[in-house]
Coordinates of C-alpha atoms and ligand atoms in Angstrom, one line a residue:
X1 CA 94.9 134.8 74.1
X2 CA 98.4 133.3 73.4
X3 CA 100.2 136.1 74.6
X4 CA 98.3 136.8 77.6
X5 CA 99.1 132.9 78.5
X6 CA 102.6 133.4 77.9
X7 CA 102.4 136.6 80.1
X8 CA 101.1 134.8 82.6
X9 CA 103.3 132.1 82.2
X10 CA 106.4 134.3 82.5
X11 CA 105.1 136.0 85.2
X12 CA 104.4 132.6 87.3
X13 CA 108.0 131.6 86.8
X14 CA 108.9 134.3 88.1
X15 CA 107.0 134.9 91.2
X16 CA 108.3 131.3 91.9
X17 CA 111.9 132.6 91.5
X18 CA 111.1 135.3 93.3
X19 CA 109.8 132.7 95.9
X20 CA 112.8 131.0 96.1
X21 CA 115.2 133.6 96.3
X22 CA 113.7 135.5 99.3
X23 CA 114.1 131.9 101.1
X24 CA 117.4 131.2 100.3
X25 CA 118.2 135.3 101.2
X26 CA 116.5 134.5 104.7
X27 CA 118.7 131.7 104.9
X28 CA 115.6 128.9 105.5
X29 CA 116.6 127.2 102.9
X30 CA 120.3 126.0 101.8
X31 CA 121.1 125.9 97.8
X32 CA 122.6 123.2 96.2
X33 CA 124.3 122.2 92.9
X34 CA 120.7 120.5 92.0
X35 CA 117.6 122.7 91.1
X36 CA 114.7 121.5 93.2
X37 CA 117.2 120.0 96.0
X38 CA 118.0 121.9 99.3
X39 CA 118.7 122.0 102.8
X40 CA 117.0 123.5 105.3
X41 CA 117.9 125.9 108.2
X42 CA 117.8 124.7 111.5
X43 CA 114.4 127.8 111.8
X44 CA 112.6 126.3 108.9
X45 CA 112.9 122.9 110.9
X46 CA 111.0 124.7 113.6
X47 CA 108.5 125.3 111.2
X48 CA 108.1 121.6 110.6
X49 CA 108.2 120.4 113.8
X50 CA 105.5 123.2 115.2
X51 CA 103.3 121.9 112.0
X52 CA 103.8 118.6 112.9
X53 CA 102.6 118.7 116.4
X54 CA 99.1 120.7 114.8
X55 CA 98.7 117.2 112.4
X56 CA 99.7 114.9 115.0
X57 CA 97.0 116.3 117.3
X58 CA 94.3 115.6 114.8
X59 CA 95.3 112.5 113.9
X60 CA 94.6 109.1 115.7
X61 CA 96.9 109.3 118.6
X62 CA 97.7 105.7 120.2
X63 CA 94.9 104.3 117.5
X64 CA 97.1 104.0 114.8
X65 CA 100.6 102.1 114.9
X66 CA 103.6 104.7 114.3
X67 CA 106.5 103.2 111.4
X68 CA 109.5 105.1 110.4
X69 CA 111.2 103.6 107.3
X70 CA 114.5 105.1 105.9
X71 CA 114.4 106.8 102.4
X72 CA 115.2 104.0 100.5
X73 CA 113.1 100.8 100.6
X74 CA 113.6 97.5 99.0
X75 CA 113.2 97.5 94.9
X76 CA 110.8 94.2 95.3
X77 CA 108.3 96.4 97.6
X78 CA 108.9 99.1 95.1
X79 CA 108.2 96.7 92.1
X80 CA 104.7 95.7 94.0
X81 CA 103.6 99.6 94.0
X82 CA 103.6 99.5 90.1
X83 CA 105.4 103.1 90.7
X84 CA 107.4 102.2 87.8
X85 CA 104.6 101.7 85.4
X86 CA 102.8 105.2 86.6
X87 CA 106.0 107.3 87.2
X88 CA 109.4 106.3 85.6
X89 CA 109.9 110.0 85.4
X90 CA 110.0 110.5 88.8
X91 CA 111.5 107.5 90.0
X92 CA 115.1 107.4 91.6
X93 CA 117.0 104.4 91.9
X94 CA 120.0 103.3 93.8
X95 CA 123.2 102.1 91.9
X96 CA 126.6 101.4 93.4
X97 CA 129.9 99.3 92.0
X98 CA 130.0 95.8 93.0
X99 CA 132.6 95.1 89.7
X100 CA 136.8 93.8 90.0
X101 CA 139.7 95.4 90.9
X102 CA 140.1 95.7 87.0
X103 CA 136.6 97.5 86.6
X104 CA 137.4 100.1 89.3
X105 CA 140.7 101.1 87.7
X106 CA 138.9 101.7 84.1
X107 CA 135.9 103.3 86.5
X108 CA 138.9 106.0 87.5
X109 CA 140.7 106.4 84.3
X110 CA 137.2 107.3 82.6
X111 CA 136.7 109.7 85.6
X112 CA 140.2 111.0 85.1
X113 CA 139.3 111.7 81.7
X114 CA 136.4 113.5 82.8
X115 CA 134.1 111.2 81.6
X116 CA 131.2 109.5 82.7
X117 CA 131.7 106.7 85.2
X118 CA 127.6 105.5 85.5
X119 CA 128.3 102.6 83.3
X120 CA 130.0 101.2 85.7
X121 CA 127.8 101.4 88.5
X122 CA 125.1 98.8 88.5
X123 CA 121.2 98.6 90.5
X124 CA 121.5 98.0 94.4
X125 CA 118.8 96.4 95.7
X126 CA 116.9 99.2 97.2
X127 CA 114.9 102.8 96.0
X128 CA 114.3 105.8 96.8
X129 CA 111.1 105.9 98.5
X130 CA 108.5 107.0 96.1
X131 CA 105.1 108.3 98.9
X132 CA 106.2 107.7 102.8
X133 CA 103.4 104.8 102.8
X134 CA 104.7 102.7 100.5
X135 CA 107.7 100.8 102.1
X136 CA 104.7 100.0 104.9
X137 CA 102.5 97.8 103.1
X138 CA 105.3 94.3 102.8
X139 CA 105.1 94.3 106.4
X140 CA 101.1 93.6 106.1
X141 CA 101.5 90.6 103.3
X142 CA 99.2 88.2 104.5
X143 CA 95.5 88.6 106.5
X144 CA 94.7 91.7 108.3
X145 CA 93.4 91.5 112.1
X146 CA 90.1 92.6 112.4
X147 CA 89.5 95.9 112.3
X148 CA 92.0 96.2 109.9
X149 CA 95.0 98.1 110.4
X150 CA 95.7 102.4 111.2
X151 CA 99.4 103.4 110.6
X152 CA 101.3 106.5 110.9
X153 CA 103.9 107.0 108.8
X154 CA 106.3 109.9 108.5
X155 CA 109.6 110.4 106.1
X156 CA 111.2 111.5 103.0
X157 CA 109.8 111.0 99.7
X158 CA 112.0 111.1 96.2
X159 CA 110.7 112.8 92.7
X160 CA 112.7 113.8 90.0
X161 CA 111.6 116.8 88.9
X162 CA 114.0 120.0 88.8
X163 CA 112.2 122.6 89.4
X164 CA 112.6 126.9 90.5
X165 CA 109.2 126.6 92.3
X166 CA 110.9 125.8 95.9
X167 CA 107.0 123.8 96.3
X168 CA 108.3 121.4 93.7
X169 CA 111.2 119.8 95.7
X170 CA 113.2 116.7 94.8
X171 CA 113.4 115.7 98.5
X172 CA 110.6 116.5 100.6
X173 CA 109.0 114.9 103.9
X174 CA 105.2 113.3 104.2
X175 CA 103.3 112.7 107.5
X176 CA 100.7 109.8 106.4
X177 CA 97.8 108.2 108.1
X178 CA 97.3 105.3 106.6
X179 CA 94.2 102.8 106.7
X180 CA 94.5 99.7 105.6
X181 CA 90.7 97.2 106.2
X182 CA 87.4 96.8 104.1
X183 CA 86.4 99.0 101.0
X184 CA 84.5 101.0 103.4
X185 CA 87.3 100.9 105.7
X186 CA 89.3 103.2 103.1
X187 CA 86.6 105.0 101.5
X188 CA 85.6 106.1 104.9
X189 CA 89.3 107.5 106.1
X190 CA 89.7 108.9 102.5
X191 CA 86.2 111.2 102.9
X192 CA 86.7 112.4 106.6
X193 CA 90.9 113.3 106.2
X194 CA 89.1 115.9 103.7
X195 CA 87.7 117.7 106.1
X196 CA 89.7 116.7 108.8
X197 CA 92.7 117.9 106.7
X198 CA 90.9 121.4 105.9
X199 CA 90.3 121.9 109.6
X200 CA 94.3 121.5 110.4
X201 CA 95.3 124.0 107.5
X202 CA 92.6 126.6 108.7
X203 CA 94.1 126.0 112.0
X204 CA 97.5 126.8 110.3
X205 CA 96.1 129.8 109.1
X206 CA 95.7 128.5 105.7
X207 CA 93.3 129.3 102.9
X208 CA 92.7 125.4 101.6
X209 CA 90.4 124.4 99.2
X210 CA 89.8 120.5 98.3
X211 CA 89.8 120.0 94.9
X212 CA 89.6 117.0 92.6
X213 CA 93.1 116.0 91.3
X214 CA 95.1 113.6 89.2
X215 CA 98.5 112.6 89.3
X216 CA 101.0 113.6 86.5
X217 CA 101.1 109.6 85.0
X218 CA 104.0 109.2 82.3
X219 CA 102.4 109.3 78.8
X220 CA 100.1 108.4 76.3
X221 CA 98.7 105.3 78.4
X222 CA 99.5 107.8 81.9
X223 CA 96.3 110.0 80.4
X224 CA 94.0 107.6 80.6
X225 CA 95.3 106.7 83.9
X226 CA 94.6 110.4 85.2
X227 CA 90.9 110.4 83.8
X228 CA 90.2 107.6 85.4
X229 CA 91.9 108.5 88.6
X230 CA 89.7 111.7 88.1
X231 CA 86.4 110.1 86.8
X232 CA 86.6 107.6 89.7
X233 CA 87.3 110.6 92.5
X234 CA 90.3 108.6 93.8
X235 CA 92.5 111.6 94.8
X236 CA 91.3 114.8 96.5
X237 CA 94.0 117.3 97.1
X238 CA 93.6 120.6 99.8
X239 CA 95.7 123.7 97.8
X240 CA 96.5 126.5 98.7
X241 CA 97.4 129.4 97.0
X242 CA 101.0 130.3 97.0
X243 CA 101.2 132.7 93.8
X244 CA 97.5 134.5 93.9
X245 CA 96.1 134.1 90.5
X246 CA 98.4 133.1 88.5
X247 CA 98.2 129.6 89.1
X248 CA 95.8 126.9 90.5
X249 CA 97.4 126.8 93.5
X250 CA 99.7 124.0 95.1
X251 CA 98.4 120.8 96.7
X252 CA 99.7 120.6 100.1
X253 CA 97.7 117.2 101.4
X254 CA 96.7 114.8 99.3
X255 CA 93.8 112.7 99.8
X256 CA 93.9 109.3 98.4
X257 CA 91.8 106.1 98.2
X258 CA 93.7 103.4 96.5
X259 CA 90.9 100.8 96.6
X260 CA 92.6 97.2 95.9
X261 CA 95.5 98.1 94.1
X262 CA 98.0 97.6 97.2
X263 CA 96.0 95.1 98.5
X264 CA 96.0 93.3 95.3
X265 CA 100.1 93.6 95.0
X266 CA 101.1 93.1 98.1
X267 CA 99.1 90.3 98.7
X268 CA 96.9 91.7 101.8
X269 CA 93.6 90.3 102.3
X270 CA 90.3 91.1 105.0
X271 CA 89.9 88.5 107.6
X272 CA 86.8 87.4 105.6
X273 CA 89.3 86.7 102.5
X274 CA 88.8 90.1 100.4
X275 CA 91.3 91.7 99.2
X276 CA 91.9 94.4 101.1
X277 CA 91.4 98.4 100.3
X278 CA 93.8 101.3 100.8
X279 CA 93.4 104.9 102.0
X280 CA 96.4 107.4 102.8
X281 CA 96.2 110.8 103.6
X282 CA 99.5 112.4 103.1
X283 CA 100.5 116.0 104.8
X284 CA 103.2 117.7 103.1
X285 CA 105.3 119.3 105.7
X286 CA 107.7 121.6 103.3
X287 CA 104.8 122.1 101.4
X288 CA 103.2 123.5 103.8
X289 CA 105.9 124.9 105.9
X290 CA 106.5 127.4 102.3
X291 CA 102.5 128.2 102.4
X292 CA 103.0 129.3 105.6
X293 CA 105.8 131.4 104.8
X294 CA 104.2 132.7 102.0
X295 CA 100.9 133.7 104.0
X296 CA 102.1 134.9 107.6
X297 CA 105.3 136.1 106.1
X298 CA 109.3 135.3 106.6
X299 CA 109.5 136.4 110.1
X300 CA 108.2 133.7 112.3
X301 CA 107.9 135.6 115.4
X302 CA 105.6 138.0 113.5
X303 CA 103.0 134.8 112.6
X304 CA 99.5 135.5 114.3
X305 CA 99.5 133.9 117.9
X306 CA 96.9 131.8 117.0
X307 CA 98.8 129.9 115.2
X308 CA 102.3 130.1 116.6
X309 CA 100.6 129.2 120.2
X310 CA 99.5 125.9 118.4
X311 CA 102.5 125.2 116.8
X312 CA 104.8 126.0 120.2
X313 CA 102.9 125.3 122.9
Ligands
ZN1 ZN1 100.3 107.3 100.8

């Protein structure tokens, strides 16, 4: 048994090279010094863009208000996700010198010397953002309209975690729609982005299931975390299978329902004075950009016209 996981095992690492070095070879993605961090060709762009315009047009339109929020959000909204508490492991903070005259020279001799020069750096006052949605909810501090509140949020998200499977970037984009209302409200958006979300990825040409997931909390008090996340069906994420068998697939929306915990940090309450409920449905674009890839093939113009006629219209 132990050497047929191990098999496995080495095998799944390297289809994911493999993965990776057929992109970089087609020149879609750009290599950097960092494992896990890239740039992208102006083609694979294209991708993301024609994608996109497929999620756009089956998601709320005019209904829901569109934010854009840079990749680094204040640390106090950060603080309120409790981010740091689920997911110091993944976490990415900003740091820059704000020391003397005196402190820079020592800064550069150490550098001179080739050594480290971190200690001198101290926190800004901002993070890397951590899931597009969550630099939105400071702005909703406070009581919701009726009806509560429909956003749609795109940008880049931050997660340390190196890794050769080009799915597992550090740097990676997230189209959101986000519902923010009643505990129906946010059960409600969570259940129907399943499907919803299903129908875009078939559209895509993608073989999605939903399945029942839970986030990779930091340890021994991040297990219990995950079974409740689990037990509770909080998260439902749509994979699709980028290496056949040999693993469970990779999660390219996630489907979440955060019940009060925003709501409760950020202070947001219902017009009739509950705390308020959360619901996000996240797509993600390389993610699924490299599912693409990986089921229609690197040539683009080769894609069935199904698909590419959605995706450029
Ligand atoms: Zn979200």
């Amino acid at each position: 048994m132990t050497s047929t996981a191990v098999g496995d095992r080495t095998e799944l690492e390297r289809a994911r090279q493999d993965f990776q070095q057929q992109l970089l070879a087609a020149g879609l993605l750009v290599d950097t010094a960092v494992p896990g961090l890239y740039g992208r060709s102006g083609e694979f762009e294209d991708i993301v863009d024609g994608i996109d315009r497929v999620v756009v047009a089956a998601g709320p339109g005019a209904a829901a208000t569109r934010l854009r929020f840079p990749p680094v959000f204040p640390r106090t909204s950060f603080e309120r996700t409790d981010y740091i508490a689920s997911f110091p492991h993944l976490t990415g903070a900003v740091t820059t010198f704000a020391g003397t005259n005196a402190e820079h020279a020592e800064l550069l001799a150490a550098r001179a010397r080739g050594e480290a020069w971190d200690a001198w750096l101290e926190p800004a006052d901002t993070v890397l953002v951590s899931a597009a949605c969550h630099p939105a909810y400071a702005k909703y501090s406070g009581t919701l309209r009726e009806g509560g509140e429909l956003l749609d949020v795109y940008g880049y998200c931050f997660r340390h975690e190196p890794a050769i499977d080009p799915a597992r970037m550090q740097a990676f984009r997230m189209h959101e729609f986000v519902r923010l209302g009643t505990a129906d409200d946010a059960a409600q958006h969570r259940d129907t982005w399943i499907g919803r979300g299903l129908e875009v990825l078939d559209s895509l040409g993608l073989d999605a299931t939903a399945v029942p997931a839970n986030d990779p909390f930091f340890g021994r008090a991040g297990r219990m975390l995950a079974a409740n996340q689990r037990h509770e069906n909080l998260k439902t994420e749509l994979t699709v299978r980028l290496y056949g068998d040999l693993d469970d697939g990779t999660a390219v929306v996630s489907c979440n329902c955060h019940r009060d915990h925003f709501g409760d940090t950020f202070g947001i309450v219902t017009p009739d004075g509950e705390v308020a409920h959360s619901a996000c449905v996240g797509f993600g674009m390389e993610r699924i950009a490299l599912a693409m890839l990986r089921t229609h093939g690197l040539a683009v113009g080769n894609w069935p016209d199904s698909v590419r006629n959605r995706m450029f219209p």
